[in-house]
Short mmCIF file of C-alpha atoms (C1' of nucleotides) in Angstrom, two decimals:
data_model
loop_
_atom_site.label_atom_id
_atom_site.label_comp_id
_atom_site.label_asym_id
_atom_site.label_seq_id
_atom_site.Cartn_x
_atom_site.Cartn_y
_atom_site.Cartn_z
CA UNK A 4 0.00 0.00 0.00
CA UNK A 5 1.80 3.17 -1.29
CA UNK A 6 1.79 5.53 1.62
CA UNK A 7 -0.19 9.07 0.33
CA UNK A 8 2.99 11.54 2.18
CA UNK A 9 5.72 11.81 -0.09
CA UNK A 10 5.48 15.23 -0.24
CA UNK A 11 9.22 16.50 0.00
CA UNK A 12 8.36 20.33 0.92
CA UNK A 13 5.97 21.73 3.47
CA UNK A 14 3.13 22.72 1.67
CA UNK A 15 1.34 25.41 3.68
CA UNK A 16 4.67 27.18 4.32
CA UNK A 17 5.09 27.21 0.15
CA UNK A 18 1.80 28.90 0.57
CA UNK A 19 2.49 31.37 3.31
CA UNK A 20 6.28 32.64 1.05
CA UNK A 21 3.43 32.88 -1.87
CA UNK A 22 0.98 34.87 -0.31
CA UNK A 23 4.50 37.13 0.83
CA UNK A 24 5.13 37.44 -2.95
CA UNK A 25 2.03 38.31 -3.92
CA UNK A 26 1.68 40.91 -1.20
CA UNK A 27 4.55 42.80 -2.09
CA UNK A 28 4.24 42.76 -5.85
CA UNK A 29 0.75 42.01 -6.56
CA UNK A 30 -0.78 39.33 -9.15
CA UNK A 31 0.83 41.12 -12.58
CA UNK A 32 4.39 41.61 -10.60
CA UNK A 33 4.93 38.33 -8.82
CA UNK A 34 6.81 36.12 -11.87
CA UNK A 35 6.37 32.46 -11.42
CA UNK A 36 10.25 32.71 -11.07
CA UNK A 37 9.80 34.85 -7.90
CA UNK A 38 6.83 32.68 -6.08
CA UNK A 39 8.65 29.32 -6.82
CA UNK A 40 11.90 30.91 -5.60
CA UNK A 41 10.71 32.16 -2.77
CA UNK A 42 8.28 28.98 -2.19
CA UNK A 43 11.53 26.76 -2.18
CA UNK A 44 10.49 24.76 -5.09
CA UNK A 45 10.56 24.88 -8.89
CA UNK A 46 8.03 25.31 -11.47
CA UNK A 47 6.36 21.60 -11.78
CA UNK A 48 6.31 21.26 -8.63
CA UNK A 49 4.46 24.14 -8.29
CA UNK A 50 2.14 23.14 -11.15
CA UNK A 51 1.47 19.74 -9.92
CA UNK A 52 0.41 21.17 -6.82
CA UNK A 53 -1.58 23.98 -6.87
CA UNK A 54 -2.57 23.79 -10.60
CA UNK A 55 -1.49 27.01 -12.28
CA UNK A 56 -0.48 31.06 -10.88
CA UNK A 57 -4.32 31.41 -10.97
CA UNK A 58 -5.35 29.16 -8.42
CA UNK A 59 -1.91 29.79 -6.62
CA UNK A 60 -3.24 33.59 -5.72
CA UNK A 61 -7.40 31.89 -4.89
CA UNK A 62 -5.70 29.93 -2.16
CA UNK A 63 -2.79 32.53 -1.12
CA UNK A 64 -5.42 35.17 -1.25
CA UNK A 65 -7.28 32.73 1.35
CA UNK A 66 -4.43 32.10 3.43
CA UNK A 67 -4.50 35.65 3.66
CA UNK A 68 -8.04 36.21 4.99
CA UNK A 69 -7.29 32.94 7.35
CA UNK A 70 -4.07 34.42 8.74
CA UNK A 71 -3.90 37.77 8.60
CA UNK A 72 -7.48 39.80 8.01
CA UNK A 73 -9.35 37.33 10.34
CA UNK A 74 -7.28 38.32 13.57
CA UNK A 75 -7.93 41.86 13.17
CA UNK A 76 -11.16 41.15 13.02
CA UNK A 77 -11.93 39.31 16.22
CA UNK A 78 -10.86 42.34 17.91
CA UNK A 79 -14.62 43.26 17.41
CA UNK A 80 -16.06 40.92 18.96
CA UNK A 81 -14.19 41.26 22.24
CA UNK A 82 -16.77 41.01 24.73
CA UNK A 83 -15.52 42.22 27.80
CA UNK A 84 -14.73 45.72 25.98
CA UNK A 85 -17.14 48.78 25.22
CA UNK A 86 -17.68 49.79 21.66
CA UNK A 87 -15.25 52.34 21.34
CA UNK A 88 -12.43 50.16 22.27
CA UNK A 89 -13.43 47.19 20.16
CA UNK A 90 -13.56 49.64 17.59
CA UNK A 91 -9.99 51.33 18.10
CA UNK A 92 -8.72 48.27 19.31
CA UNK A 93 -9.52 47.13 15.54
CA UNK A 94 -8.25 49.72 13.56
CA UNK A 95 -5.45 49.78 15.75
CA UNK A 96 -4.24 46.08 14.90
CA UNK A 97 -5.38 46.57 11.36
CA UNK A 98 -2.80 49.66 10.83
CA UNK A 99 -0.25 47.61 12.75
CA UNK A 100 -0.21 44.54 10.50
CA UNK A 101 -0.29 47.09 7.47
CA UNK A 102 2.96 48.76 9.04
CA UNK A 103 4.82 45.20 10.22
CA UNK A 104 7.88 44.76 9.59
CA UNK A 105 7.98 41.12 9.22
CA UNK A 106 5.49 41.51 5.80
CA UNK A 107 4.93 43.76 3.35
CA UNK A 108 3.30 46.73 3.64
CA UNK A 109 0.09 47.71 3.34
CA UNK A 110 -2.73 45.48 2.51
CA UNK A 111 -2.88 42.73 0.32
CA UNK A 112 -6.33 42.68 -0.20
CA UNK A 113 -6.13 46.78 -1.04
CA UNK A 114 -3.36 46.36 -3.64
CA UNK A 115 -4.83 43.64 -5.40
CA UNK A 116 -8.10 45.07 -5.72
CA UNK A 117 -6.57 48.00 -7.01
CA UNK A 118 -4.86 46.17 -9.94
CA UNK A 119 -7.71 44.34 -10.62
CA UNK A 120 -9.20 47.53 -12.36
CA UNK A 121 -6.51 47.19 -14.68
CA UNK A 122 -8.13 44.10 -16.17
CA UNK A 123 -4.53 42.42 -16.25
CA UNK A 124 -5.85 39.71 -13.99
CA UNK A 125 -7.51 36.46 -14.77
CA UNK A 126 -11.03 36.60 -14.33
CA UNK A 127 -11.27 34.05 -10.89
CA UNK A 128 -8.81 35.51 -9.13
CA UNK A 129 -10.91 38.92 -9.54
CA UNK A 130 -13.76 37.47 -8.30
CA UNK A 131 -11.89 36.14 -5.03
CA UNK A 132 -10.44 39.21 -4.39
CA UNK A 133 -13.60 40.90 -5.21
CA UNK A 134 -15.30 38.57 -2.53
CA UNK A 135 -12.58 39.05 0.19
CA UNK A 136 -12.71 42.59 -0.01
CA UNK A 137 -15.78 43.20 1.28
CA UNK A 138 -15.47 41.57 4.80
CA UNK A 139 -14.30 43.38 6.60
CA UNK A 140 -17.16 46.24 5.23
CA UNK A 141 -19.50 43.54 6.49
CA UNK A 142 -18.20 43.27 9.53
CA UNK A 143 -18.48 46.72 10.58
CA UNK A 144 -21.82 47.10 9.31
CA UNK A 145 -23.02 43.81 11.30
CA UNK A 146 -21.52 45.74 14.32
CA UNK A 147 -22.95 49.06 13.75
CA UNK A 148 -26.62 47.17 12.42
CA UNK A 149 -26.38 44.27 15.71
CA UNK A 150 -24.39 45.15 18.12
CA UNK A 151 -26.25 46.69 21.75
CA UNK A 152 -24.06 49.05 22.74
CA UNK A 153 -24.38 50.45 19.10
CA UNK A 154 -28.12 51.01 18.66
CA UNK A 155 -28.11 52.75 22.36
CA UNK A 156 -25.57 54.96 20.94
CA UNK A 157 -27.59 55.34 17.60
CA UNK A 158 -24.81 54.37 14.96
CA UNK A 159 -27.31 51.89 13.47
CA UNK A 160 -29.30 54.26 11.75
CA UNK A 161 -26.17 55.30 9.36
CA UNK A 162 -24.74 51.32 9.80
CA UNK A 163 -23.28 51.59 6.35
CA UNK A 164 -22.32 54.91 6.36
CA UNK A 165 -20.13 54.75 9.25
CA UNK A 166 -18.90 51.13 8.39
CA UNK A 167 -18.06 52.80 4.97
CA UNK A 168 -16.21 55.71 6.18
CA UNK A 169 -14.34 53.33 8.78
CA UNK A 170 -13.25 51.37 5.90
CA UNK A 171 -12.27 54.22 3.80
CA UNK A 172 -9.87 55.28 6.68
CA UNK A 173 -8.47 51.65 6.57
CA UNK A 174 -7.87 51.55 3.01
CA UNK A 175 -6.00 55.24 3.14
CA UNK A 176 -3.87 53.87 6.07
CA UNK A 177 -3.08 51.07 3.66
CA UNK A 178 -1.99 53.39 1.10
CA UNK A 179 -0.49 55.51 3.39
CA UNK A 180 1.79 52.44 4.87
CA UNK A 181 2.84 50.74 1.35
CA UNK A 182 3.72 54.06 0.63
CA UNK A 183 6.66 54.08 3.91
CA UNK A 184 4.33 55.54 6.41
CA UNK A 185 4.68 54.28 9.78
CA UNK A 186 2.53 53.25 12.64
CA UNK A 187 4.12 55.94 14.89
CA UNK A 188 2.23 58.20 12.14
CA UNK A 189 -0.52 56.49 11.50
CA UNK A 190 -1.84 55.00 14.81
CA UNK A 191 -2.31 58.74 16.37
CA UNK A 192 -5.06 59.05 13.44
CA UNK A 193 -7.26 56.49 14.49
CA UNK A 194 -8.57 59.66 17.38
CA UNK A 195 -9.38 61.30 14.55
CA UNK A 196 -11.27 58.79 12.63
CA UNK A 197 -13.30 57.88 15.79
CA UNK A 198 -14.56 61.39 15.72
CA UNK A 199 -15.39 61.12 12.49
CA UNK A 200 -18.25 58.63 13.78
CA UNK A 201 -19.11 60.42 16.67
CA UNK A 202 -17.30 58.47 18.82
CA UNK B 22 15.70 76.57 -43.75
CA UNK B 23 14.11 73.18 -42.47
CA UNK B 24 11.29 73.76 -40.30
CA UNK B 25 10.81 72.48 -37.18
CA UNK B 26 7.34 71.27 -37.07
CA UNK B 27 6.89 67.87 -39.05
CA UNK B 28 5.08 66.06 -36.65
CA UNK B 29 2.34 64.43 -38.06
CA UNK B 30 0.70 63.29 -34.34
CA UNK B 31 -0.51 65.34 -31.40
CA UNK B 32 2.09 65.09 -29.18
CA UNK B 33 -0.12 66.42 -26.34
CA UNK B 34 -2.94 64.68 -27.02
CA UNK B 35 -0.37 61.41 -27.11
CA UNK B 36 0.68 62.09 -23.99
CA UNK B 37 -2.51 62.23 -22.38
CA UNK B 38 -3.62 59.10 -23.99
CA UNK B 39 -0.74 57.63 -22.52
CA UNK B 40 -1.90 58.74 -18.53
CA UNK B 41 -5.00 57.39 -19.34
CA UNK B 42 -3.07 53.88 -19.90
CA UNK B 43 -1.24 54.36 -16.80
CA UNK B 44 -3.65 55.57 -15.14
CA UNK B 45 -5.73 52.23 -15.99
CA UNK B 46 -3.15 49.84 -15.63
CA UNK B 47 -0.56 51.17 -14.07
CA UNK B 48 3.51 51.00 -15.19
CA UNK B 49 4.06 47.14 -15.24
CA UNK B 50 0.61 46.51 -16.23
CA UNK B 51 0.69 48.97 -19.52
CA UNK B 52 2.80 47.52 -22.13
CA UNK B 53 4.03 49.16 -25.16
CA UNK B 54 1.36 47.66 -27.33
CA UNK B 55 -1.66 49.20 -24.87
CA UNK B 56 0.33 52.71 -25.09
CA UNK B 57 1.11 52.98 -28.72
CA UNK B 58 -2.32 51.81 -29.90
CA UNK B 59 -3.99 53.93 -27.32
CA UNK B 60 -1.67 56.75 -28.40
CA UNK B 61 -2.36 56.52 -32.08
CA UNK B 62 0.97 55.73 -33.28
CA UNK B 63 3.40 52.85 -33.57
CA UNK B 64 6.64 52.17 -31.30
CA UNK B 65 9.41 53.28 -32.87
CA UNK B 66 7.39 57.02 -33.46
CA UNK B 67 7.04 56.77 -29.56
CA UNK B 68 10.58 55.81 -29.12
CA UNK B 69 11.49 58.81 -31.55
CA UNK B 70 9.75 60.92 -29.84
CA UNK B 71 9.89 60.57 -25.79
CA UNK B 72 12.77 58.39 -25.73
CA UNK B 73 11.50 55.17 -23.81
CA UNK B 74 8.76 53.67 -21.61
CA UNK B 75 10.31 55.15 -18.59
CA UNK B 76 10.61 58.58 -19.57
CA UNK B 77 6.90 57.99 -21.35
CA UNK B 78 6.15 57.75 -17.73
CA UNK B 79 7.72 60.75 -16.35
CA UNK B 80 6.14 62.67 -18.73
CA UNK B 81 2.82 60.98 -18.11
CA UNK B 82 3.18 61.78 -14.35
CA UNK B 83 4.07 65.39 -15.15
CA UNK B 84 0.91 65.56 -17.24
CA UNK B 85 -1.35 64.40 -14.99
CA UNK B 86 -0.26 66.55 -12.06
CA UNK B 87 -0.82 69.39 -14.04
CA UNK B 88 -3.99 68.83 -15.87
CA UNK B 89 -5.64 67.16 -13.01
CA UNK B 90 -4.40 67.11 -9.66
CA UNK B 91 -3.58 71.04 -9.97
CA UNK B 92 -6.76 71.98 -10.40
CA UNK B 93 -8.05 70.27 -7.11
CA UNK B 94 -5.63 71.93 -5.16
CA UNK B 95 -6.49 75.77 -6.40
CA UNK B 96 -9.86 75.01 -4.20
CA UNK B 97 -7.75 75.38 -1.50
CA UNK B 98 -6.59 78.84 -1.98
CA UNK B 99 -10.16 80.54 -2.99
CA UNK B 100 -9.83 83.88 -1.54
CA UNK B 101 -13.50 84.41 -1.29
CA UNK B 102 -14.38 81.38 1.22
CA UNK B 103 -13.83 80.46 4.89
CA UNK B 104 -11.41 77.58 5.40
CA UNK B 105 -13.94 74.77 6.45
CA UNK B 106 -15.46 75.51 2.82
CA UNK B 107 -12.21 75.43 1.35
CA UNK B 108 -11.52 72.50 2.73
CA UNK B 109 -14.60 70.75 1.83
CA UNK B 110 -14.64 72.23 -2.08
CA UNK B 111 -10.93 70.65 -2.04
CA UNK B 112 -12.37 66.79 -0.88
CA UNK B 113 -15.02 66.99 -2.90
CA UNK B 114 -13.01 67.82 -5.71
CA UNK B 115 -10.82 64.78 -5.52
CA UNK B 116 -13.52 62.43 -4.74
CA UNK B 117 -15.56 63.83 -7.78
CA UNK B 118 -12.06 62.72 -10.03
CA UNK B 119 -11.55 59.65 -8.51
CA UNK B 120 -14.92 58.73 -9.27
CA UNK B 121 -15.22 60.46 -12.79
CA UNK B 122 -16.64 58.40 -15.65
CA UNK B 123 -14.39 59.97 -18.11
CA UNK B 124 -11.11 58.89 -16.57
CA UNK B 125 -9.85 55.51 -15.23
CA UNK B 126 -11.20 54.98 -11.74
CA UNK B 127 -9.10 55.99 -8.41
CA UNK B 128 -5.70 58.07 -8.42
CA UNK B 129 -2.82 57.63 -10.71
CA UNK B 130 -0.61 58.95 -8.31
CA UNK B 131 -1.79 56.45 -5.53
CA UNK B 132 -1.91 53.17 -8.20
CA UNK B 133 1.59 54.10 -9.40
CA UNK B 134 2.99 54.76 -5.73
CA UNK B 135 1.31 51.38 -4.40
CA UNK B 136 2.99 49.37 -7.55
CA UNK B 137 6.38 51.41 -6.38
CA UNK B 138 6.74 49.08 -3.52
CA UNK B 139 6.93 45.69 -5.49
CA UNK B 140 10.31 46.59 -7.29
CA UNK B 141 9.12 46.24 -10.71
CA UNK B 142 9.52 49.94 -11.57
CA UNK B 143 12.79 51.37 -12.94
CA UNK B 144 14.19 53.82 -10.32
CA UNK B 145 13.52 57.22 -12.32
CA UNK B 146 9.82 56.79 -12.54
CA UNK B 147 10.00 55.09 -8.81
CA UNK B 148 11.66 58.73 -7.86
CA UNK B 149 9.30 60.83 -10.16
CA UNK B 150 6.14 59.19 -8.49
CA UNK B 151 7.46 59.55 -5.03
CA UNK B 152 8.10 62.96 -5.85
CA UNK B 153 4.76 64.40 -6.82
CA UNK B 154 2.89 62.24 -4.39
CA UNK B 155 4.05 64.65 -1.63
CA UNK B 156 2.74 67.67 -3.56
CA UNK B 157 -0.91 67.24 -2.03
CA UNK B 158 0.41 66.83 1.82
CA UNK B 159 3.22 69.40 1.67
CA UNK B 160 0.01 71.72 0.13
CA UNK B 161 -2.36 71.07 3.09
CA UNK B 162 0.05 71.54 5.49
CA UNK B 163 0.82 74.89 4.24
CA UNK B 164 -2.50 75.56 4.89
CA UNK B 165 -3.00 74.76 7.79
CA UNK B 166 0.65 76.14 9.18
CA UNK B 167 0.63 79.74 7.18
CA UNK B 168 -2.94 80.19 6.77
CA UNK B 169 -5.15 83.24 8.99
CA UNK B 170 -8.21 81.46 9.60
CA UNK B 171 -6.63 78.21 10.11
CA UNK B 172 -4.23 79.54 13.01
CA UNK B 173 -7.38 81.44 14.50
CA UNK B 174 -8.91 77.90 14.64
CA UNK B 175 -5.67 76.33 16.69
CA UNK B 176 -5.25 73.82 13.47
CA UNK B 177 -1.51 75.30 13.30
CA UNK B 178 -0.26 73.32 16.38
CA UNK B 179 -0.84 69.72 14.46
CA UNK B 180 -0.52 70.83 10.76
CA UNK B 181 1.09 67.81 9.91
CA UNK B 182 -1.25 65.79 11.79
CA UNK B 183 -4.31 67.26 10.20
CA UNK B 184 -2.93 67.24 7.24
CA UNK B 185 -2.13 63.69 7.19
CA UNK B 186 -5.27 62.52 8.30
CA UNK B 187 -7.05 64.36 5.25
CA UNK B 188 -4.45 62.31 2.68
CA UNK B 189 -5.36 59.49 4.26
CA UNK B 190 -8.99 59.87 4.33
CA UNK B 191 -8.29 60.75 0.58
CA UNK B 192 -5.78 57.85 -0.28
CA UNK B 193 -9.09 55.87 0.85
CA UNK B 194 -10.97 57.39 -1.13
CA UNK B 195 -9.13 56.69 -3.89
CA UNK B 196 -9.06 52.85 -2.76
CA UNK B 197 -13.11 53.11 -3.22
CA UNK B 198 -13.23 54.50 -6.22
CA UNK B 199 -10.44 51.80 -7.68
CA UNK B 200 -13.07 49.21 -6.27
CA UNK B 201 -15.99 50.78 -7.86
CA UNK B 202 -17.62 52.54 -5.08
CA UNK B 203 -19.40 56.10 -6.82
CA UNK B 204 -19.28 59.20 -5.71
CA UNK B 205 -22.96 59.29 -4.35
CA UNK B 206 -21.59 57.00 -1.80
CA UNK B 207 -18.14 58.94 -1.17
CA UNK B 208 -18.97 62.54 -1.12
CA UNK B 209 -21.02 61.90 2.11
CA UNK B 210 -18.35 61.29 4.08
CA UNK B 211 -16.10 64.12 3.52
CA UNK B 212 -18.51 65.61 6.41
CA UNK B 213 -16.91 62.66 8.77
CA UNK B 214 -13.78 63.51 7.29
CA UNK B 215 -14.24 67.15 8.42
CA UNK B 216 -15.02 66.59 12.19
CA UNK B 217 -12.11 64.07 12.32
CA UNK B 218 -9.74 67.68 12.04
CA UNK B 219 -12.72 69.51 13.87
CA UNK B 220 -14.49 71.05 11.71
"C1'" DC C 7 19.52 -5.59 -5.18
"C1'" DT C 8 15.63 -4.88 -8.05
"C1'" DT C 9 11.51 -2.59 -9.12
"C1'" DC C 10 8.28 0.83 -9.36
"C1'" DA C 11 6.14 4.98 -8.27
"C1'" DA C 12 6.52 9.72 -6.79
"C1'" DC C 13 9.14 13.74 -6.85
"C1'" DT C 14 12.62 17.01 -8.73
"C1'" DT C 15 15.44 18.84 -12.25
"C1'" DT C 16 16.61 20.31 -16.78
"C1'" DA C 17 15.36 21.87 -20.84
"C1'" DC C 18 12.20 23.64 -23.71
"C1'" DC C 19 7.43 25.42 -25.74
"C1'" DG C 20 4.84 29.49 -28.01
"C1'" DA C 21 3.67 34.13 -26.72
"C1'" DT C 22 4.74 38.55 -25.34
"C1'" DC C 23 7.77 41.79 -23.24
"C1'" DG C 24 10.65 46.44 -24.17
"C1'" DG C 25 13.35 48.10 -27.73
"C1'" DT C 26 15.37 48.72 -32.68
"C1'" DA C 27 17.22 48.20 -37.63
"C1'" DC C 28 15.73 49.07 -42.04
"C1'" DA C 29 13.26 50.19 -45.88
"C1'" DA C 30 8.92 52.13 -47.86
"C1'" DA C 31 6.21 56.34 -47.92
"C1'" DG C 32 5.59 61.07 -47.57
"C1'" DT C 33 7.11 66.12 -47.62
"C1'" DA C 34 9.53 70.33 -48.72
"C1'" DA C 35 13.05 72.79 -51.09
"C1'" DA C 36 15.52 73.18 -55.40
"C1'" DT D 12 10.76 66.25 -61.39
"C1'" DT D 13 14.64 65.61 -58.79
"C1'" DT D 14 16.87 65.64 -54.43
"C1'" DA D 15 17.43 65.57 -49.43
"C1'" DC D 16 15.31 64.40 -45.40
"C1'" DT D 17 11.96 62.95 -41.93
"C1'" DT D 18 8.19 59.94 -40.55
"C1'" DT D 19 6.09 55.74 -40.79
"C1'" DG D 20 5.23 50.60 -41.05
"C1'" DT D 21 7.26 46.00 -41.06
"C1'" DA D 22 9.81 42.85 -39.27
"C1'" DC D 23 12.85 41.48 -36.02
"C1'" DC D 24 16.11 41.35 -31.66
"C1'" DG D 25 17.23 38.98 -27.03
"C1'" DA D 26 14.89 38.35 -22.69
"C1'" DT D 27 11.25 36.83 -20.00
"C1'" DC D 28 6.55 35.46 -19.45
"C1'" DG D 29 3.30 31.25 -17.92
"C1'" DG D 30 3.30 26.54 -18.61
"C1'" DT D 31 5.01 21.60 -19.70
"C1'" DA D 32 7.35 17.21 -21.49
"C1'" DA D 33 10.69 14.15 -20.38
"C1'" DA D 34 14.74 12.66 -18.20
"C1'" DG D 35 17.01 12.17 -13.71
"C1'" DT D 36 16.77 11.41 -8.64
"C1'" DT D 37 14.93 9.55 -4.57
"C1'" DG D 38 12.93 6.16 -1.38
"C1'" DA D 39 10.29 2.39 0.14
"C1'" DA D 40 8.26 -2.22 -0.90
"C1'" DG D 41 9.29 -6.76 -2.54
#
DNA sequence: CTTCAACTTTACCGATCGGTACAAAGTAAA
DNA sequence: TTTACTTTGTACCGATCGGTAAAGTTGAAG
């Protein structure tokens, strides 16, 4: 009975260098020479494992949302916190992670979306990052629309307008870090975007 | 004598063909094929005549600085109007380009600085973007360090801080409008934006 | 040690990239 | 019309793109 592990590289690390290539340079920019190099492997390998670039970026682009985005996003949810500091506890981690030093910087998600408008991308991975891209918008507005603390302080009646604007922030900070900003600038404007929604 | 006028193409009008490729697609994602036919002409009359894709670039950049973000900016310095109205007229501006039908979605100065992180640019252009991507923040905090009204209104003390806040509200912006979000959906929160800076 | 299957490496495919040599086509002065 | 010159279109360069066939390497079962 052939045993089914042969495999000769660890396969979710592979995925974690890709999603590291792909965050720096984006879909268009990563060459299959720079994901296989940096994944440790070489081309059919590659191929006979995750199928083509295409469906390399679907799962890296999940690994992402697993790894990275999700964490962020449980700050919400922290129960034994008031809204405000879920809230700036969130945006704080968010601009953190988009200022790291161990990853590229700014958001994956962000830059990816933004090349997708340049219809140089294969049509799936447009839709993934199309569908990832509008969690964490959700999120918010499940906050602002659900949570208790939120309807006594009235943000539900503009759920989508302050989840928007919150989001907005987030995707400047993005910009703002890929472009060299760092946290010690960027944190100090979360204040400001907390006024922005009243809070 | 030979004259000095042969050219049988509208260079200017080439030109700004050309930022409307880049400003689609970005540097890496705008090859010479998408620029020439978009431009009207064939390579080697683009070669003749700006030298090379990088320098194409440059010369793209300079164009759109000028013919576009300029004219946002001048709503900052109209004479006749209080600051917060200034301010507003300025945001609104922006927004109202980023989501323009006419032009590719977002900012080409943001899409161009985002793809200068991934190392697939040729230094020049990676200098030339960097360059004129400080042009809005080094304007708003002008404003708010030299201006009457704004020192009356204690917004002197944290120019830069204001001042950043407002390009990152606005790099966000331009995130949205890259995604597809309109302006009916943008322009509302430049009054969020405003009471993030006080106003 | 042999055998066989899985994995890795090398080498290569057609297509496209940015960039260019060269000759046909067009224009103005003589 | 001839001549001198510039602009244009064609056709091509080496390099790299994403993707793959086939040979070489490895390791465990028999």
């Amino acid at each position: 009975m052939p045993s089914n592990s042969k495999i000769k590289f660890d396969r979710s690390q592979a995925l974690k260098a890709a999603m590291m290539v792909f965050w720096k340079k984006g879909y268009g920019g990563a060459s299959l020479s720079d994901l296989t190099e940096a994944m440790g492997i070489n081309k059919p390998s590659m191929y006979a494992t995750f199928g083509n670039k295409e469906v390399l970026f679907v799962k890296a682009t999940e690994h992402y949302v697993e790894s990275v985005d999700l964490v962020h996003r449980q700050q919400l949810l922290a129960v034994e916190s008031d809204l405000p500091t879920r809230l700036k506890a969130y945006l704080s981690s968010v601009i953190s992670g988009q200022c790291c030093e161990n990853t590229p910087k700014g958001c994956y998600i962000s830059l990816c979306v933004s090349e997708a408008e340049g219809e140089c991308i294969p049509q799936t991975a447009v839709a993934k990052i199309k569908e990832v891209s509008q969690f964490a918008y959700q999120a918010l507005v499940d906050v602002f629309t659900h949570d208790e603390e939120a309807k006594q302080r009235n943000l539900h009646v503009d759920a989508q307008l302050h989840a928007r604007f919150l989001i907005t922030f987030l995707s400047g900070t993005a910009a703002m870090a890929r472009a060299g900003t760092g946290q010690e600038a960027l944190l100090p404007l979360v204040t400001q975007a907390m006024k922005g929604i009243g809070l």
